[in-house]
Tab-separated table of C-alpha atoms in Angstrom:
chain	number	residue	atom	x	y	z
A	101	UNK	CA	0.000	0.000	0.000
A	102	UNK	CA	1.355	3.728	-0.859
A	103	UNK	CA	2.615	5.810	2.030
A	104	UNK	CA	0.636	8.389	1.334
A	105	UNK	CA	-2.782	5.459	1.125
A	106	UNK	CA	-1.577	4.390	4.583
A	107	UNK	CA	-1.683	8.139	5.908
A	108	UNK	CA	-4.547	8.828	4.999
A	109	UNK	CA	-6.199	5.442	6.600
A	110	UNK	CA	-4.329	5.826	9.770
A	111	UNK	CA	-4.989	9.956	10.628
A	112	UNK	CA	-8.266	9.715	11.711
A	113	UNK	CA	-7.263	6.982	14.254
A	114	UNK	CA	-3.995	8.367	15.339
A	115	UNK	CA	-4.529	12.090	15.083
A	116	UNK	CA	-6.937	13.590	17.380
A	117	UNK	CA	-9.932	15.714	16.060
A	118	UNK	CA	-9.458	19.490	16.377
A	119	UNK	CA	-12.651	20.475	14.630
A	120	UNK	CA	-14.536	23.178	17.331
A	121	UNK	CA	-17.805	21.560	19.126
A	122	UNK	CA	-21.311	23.601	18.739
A	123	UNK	CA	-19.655	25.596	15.575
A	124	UNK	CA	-21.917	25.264	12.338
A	125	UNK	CA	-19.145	25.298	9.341
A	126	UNK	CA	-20.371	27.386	6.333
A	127	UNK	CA	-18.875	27.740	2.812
A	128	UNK	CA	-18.276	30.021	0.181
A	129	UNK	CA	-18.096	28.414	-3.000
A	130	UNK	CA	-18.296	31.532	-5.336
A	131	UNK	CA	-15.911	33.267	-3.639
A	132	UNK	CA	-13.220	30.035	-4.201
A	133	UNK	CA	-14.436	29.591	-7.803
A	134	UNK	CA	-13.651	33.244	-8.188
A	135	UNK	CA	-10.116	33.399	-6.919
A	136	UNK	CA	-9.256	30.029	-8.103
A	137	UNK	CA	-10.015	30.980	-12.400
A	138	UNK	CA	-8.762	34.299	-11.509
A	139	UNK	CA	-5.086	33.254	-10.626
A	140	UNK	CA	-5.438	30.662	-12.861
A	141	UNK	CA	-6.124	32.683	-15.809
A	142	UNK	CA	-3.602	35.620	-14.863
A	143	UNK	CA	-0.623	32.919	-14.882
A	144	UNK	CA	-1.363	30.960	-17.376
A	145	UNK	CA	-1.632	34.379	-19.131
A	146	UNK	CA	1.539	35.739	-18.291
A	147	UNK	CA	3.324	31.845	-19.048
A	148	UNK	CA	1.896	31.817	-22.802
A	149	UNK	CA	2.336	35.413	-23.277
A	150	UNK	CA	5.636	35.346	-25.358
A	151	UNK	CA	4.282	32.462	-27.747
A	152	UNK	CA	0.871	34.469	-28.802
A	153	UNK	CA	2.515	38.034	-28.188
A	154	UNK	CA	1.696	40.181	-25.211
A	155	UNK	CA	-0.575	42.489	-27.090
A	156	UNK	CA	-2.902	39.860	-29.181
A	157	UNK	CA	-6.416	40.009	-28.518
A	158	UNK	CA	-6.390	36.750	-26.615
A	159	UNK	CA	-3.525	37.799	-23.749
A	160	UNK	CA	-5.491	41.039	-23.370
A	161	UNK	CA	-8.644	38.701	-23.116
A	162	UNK	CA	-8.050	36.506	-20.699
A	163	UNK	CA	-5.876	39.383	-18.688
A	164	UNK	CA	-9.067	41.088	-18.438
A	165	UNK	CA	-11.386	37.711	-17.630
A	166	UNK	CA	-8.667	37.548	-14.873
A	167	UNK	CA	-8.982	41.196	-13.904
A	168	UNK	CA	-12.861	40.976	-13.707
A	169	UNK	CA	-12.992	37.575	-11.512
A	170	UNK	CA	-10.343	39.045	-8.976
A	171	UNK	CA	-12.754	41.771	-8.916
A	172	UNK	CA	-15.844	39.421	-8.372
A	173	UNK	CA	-13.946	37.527	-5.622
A	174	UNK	CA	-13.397	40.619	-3.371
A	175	UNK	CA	-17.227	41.742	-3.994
A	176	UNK	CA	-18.017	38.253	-3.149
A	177	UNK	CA	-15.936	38.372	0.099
A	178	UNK	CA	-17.093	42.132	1.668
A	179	UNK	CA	-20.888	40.512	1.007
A	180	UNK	CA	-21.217	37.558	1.961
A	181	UNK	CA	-21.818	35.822	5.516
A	182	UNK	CA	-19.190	33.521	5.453
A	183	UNK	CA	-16.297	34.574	3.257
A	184	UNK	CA	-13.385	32.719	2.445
A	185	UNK	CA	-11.002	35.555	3.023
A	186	UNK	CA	-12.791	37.728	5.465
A	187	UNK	CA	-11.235	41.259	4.172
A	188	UNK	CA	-11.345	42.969	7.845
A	189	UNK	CA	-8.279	40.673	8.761
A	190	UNK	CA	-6.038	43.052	6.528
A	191	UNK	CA	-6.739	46.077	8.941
A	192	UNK	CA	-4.146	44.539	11.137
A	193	UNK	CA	-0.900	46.743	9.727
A	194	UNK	CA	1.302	43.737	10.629
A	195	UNK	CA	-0.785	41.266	8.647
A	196	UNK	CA	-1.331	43.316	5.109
A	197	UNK	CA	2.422	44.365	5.237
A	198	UNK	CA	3.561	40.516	6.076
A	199	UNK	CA	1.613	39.043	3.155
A	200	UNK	CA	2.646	42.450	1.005
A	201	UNK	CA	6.393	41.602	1.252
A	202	UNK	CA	5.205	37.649	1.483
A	203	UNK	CA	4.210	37.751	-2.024
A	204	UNK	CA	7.328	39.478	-3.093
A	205	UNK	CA	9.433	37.410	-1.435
A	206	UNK	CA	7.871	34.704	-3.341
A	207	UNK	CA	7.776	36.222	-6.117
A	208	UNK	CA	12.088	36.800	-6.393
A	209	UNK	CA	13.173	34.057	-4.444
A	210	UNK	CA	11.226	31.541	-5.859
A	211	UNK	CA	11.672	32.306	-9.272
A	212	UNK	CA	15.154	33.158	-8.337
A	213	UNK	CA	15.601	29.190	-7.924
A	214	UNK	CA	13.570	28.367	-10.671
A	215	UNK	CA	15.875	30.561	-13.253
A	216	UNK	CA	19.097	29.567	-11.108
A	217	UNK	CA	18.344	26.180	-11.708
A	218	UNK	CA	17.719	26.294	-15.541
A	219	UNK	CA	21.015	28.396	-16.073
A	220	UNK	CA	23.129	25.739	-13.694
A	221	UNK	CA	21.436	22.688	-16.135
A	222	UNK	CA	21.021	24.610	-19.770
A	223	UNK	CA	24.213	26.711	-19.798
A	224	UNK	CA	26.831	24.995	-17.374
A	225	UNK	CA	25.237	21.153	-18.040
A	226	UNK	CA	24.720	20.814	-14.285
A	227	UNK	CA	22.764	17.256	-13.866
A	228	UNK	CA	19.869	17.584	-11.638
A	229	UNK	CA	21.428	15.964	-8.657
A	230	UNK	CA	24.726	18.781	-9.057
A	231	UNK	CA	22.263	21.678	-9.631
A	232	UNK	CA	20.404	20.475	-6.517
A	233	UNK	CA	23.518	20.130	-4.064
A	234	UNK	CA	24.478	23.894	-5.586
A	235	UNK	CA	21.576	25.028	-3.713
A	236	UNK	CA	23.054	23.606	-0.312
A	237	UNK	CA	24.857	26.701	0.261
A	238	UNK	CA	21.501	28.616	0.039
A	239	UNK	CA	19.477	26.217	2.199
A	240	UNK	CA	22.363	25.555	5.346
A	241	UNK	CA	22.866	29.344	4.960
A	242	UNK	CA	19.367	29.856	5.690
A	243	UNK	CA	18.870	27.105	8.565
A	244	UNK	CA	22.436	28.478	10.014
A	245	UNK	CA	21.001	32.009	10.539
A	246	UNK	CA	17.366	31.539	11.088
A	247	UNK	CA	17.864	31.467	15.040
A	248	UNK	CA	19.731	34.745	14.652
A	249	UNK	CA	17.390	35.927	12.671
A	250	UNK	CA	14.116	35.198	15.321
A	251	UNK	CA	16.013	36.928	18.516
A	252	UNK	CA	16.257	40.167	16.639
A	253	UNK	CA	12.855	40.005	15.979
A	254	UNK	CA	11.683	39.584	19.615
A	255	UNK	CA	14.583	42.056	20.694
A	256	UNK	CA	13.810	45.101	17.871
A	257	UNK	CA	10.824	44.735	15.805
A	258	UNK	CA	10.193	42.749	12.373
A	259	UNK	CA	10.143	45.747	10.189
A	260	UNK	CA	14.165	46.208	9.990
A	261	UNK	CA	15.227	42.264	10.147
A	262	UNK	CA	12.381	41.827	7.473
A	263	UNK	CA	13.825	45.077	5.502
A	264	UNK	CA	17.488	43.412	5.582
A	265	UNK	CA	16.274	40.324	4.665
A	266	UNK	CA	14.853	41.500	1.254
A	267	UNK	CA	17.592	43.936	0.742
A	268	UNK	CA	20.072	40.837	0.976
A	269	UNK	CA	17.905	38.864	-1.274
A	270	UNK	CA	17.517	41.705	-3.676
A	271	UNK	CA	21.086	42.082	-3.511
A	272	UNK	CA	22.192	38.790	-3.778
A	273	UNK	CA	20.035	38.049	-6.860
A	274	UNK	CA	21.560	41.227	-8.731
A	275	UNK	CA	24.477	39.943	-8.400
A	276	UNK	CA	23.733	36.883	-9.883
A	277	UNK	CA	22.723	38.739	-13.117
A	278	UNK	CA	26.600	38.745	-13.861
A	279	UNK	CA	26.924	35.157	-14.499
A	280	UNK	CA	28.506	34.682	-17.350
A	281	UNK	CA	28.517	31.686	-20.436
A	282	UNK	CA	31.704	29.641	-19.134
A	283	UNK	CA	30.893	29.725	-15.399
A	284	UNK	CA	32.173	28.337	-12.000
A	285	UNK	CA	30.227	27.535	-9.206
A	286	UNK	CA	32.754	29.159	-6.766
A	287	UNK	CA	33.303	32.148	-9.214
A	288	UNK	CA	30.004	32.527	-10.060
A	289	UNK	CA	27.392	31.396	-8.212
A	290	UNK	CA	28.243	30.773	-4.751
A	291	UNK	CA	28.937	34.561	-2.998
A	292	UNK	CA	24.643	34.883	-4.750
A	293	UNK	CA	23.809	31.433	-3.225
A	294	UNK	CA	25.137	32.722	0.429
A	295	UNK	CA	24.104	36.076	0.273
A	296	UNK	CA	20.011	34.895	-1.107
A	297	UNK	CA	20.432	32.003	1.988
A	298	UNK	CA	20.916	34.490	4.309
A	299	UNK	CA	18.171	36.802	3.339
A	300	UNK	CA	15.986	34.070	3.493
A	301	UNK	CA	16.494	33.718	6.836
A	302	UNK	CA	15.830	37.580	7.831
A	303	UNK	CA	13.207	37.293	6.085
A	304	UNK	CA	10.970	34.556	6.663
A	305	UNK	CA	11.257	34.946	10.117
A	306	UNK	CA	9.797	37.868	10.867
A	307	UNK	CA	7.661	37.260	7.893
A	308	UNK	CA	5.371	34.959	9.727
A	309	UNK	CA	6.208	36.310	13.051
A	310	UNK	CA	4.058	39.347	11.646
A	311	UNK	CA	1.605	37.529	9.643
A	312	UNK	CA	0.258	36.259	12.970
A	313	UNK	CA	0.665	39.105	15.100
A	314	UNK	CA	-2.379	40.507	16.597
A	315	UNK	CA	-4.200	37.876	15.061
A	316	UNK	CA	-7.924	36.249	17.170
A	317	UNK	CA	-6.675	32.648	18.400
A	318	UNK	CA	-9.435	31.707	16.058
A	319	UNK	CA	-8.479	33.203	12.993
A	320	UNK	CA	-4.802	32.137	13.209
A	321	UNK	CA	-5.247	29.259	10.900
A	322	UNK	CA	-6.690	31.958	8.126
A	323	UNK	CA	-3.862	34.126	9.097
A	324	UNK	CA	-1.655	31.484	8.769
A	325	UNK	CA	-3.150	29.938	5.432
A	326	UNK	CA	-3.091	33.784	4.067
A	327	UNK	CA	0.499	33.925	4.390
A	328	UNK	CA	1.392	30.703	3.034
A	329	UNK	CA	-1.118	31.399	-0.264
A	330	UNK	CA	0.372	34.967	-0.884
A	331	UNK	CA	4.358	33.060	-0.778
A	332	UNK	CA	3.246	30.549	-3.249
A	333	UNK	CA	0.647	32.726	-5.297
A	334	UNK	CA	4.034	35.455	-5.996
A	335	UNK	CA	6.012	32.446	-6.555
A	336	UNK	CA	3.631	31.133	-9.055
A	337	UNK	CA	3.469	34.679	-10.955
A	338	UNK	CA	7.110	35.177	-10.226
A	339	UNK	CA	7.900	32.424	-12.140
A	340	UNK	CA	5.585	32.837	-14.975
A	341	UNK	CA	7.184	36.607	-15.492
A	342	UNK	CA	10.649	35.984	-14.611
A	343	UNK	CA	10.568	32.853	-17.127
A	344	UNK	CA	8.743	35.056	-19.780
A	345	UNK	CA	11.166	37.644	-20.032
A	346	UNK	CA	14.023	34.915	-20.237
A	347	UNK	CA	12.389	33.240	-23.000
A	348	UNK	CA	11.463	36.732	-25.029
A	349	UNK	CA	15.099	37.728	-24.195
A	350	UNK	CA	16.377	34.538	-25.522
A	351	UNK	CA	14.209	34.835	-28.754
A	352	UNK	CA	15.652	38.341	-29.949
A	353	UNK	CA	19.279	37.280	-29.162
A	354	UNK	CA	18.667	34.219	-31.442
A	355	UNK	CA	17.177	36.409	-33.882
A	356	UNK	CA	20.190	38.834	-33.855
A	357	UNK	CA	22.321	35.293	-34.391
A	358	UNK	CA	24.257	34.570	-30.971
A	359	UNK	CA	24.866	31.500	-30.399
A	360	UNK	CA	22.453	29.038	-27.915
A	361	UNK	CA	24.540	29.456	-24.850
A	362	UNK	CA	24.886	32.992	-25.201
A	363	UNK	CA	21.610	33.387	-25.595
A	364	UNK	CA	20.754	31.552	-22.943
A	365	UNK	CA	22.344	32.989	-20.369
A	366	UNK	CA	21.356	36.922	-21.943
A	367	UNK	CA	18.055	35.957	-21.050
A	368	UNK	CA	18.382	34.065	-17.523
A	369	UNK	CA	20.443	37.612	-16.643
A	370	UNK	CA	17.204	39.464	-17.825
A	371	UNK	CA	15.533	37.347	-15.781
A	372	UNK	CA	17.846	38.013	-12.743
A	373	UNK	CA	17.230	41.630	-13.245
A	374	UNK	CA	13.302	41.312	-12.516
A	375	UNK	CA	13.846	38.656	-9.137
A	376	UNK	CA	15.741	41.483	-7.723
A	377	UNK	CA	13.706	44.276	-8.129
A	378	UNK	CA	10.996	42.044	-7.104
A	379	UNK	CA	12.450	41.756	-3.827
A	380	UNK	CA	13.729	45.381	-3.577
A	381	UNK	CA	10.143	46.621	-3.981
A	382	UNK	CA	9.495	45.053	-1.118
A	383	UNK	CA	11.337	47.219	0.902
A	384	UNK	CA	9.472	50.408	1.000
A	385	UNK	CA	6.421	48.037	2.773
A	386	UNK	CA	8.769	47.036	5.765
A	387	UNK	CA	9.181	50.861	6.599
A	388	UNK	CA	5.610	50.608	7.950
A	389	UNK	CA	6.398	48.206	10.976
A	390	UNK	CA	9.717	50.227	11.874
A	391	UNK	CA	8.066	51.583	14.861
A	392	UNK	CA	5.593	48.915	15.448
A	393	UNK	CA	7.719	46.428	17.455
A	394	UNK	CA	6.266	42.747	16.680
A	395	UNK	CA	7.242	40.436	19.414
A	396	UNK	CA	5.364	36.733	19.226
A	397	UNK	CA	2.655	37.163	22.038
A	398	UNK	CA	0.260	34.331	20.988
A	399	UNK	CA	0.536	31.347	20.498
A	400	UNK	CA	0.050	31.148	17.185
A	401	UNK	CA	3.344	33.655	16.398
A	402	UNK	CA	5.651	31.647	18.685
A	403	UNK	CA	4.814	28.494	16.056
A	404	UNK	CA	5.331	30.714	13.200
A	405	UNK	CA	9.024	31.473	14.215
A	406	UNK	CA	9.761	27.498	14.939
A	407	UNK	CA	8.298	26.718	11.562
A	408	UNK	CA	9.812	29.517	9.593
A	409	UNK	CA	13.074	28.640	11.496
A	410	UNK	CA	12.572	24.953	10.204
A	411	UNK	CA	12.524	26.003	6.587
């Protein structure tokens, strides 16, 4: 039987139910149909874009159809009784500005691995298991410094960790964009690899140390699922843009007759140009919790800095 089979079996005998007694559960299926097609459609949009050209009629199209359901899915939410996303959990300053930077964050870093990884494999003929162990020095980075990184968030606030966190990222990824068409890990990847890694870890932290701040005990499973969807959903578009402007890139150097590997790696540098101003727009947002000190009061915040610190 599949691991995953046996799981599944076993969890409602080993794990005990947490499901609130006396509460009547209500749904919102318009306002997850919405926001589903909507995201969707905007990157599958952005993905296809540079095959059927950013301004034919059917980008536009569907850039609109994903424009008018986004706009459907917040009606849906301020009106009705039950919403998926109740929108009065963004008054909490810590909460909009963590899932602000969130989605930035996911939007450079993890298209920042994506692109990383396709420039180790296309242009330097990395296998998968070599470009994988290349991104060691990111990850133990990361793990190394995420301890550091949660005591000066409890001792100063999250706003400056969380602002040199992105600023390390943003810098880390610019320098990438200097990676050249005969490469070296050492030479040319690994002072971007450290510096990313250790952004990562000034800025998750405090990321979901904030994200849960101030947050109802019973809401901290939205606040929590908020934060997690707003990581992946700028990954997701991060990717899709970051990849598109690569591929366009790569196009009009072909065009202008440079060879493969040249082209290439003109167009994964484009692409390292947009993950790093991704993450540097994130750093106007942090200014806004520089005198708002977030410490982790609830419960819910202290197991948002052991997860992030698990990462």
């Amino acid at each position: 039987m599949p691991i995953g089979a046996a799981a599944l079996l076993l969890a409602p005998r080993i794990v005990p139910e947490s499901r609130l007694t006396g509460v009547r559960r209500r749904y919102d299926p318009l306002g997850a149909l919405t926001v589903t097609g909507a995201l969707l459609l905007l990157v599958y949009t952005i993905s296809n874009a540079p095959q059927v050209g950013w301004g034919s009629a059917r980008t536009v199209t569907l850039l609109a159809v994903s424009a008018a359901l986004l706009v459907a899915f917040l009606v849906t939410e301020a009106r009705t009784a039950a919403p998926l996303m109740p929108l009065r959990i963004f008054r909490l300053r810590t909460v909009a500005v963590a899932n602000a930077v969130g989605l930035l964050l996911g939007g450079s870093f993890f298209a920042f691995i994506f692109v990383g990884t396709l420039y180790m494999q296309q242009v330097l003929h990395y296998s998968a298991l070599r470009a994988g162990l290349a991104w060691l020095a990111a990850s133990l980075t990361s793990v190394a410094l995420a301890g550091l990184s949660q005591r000066l968030v409890t001792r100063i606030s999250a706003g400056p960790v969380m602002a040199f966190g992105m600023a390390l990222i943003a810098g880390g990824i610019l320098w990438a964009t200097q990676v050249p068409v005969q490469g070296h890990f050492w030479s040319a990847l690994a002072g971007p690899f450290f510096v990313v890694g250790a952004g990562t870890a000034f800025a998750f932290v405090p990321i979901s140390i904030a994200g849960l701040a101030g947050v109802a005990e019973h809401e901290a499973g939205l606040a929590s699922g908020l934060l997690n969807t707003s990581q992946q959903l700028g990954g997701a578009i991060g990717v899709a843009i970051a990849s598109t402007v690569a591929a366009t890139h790569f196009n009009t150097l072909v065009g202008q007759g440079k060879a493969a590997n040249v082209a290439l790696t003109g167009g994964f540098q484009w692409a390292f140009w947009v993950c790093g101003i991704i993450a540097a727009l994130a750093l106007p947002a942090t200014a806004a919790l520089f005198r708002r000190p977030v410490a982790a009061t609830i419960p819910a915040a202290t197991e948002a800095i052991r997860s992030a610190a698990s990462r």
